[in-house]
Amino acid sequence: ERLNDNIETLSLGNQQRAQIAAALVHDPEVLILDEPFSGLDPLAVDVVAGVLQARAAAGSAVLFSSHQLDVVERLCDDLVIIAGGTIRAADSRDALRAQHSAHRYELVSAGDAGWVREVAGVSIVEFDGGYAQFDVDSDETAQVVLRRAVERGDVTSFAPQHPTLAQIFTEVIQ
């Protein structure tokens, strides 16, 4: 139906699809894409992500820039964060998470978790009744919080929190 239309007359999403198809048509060994998910709806993002993953699995090198960090986090094994023309961080996704992982924990309790505020070495990030997200100054402090929660008998869950790529990005560029 739109075969003979100029690309400029297409929606942004359809323009993006056409440009990605043009990049793939000759089966390149290396794909370099600038913001390949821009203008795409969530279903189209999943389709393009699947195509890029398949290309990478088939041995093609896939390099792209994107500000859609949730998609980047889901797709990429290795990441480079660039700000102001300078590489600010470069490593595997897991290594970056480990490097930027604060001692952040989450406690979900059947009762009020406000007592966590009183533990030395704890800094509350978010609190809402039976929910507390907090940073600790050491692994020992985390163990103190866990022991006290167990002693109180109302622990639903207690787990370390790993930073998202968006949180790492913010930390790295500030």
Phi, psi and omega in degrees: 000322184250016186305320184262006179286147172291146182300329181295339181275351181278160174295162179303317179298317179290325174299317180296316178301316181296319180292322177293318177300318179296323179291331184268342192302328183262013176053058184291152176284333180233128176248124175238115186235140178255114179051058184294344183260356181297130177083000182266145174283167184304323179293318179293325176301315179297320179295311181297318178301317178298319178296315180294321177296319179296319178297317178296318179296331179277000175106357177285144172279128181240119179233127177214154173258146179197145172260359178272081190294333177295322178288316178302314181299323181287325188265324196265139174272321181240140187229147172230127177255121182241133176219131180061031179077008182241136174288119182263333178201145178206122179182183175289158180303314182293322179294319177297319178298317180295319181294329185251014181278112173284169174278072183254135181228163177231132176239126173244127187231148176290334178251193180288129181262013182299336179300338181300329180301333185276350182282127179298136178090004180254136175235116183288131176262315181211139180217138176204089177061258181272007181240131175221129170247130188209157173258147176238156181276350180196165175296327179297320178296320177299320179294323177299314180299314180298314179301315181295322179296318179294318178301324179288336175078017183235031181280123172268316174202153177214121185206148172291149179249130180260140183291145173281166177298324178298319178293319178297315179304311181300316180297318184291321185273350180277000000 
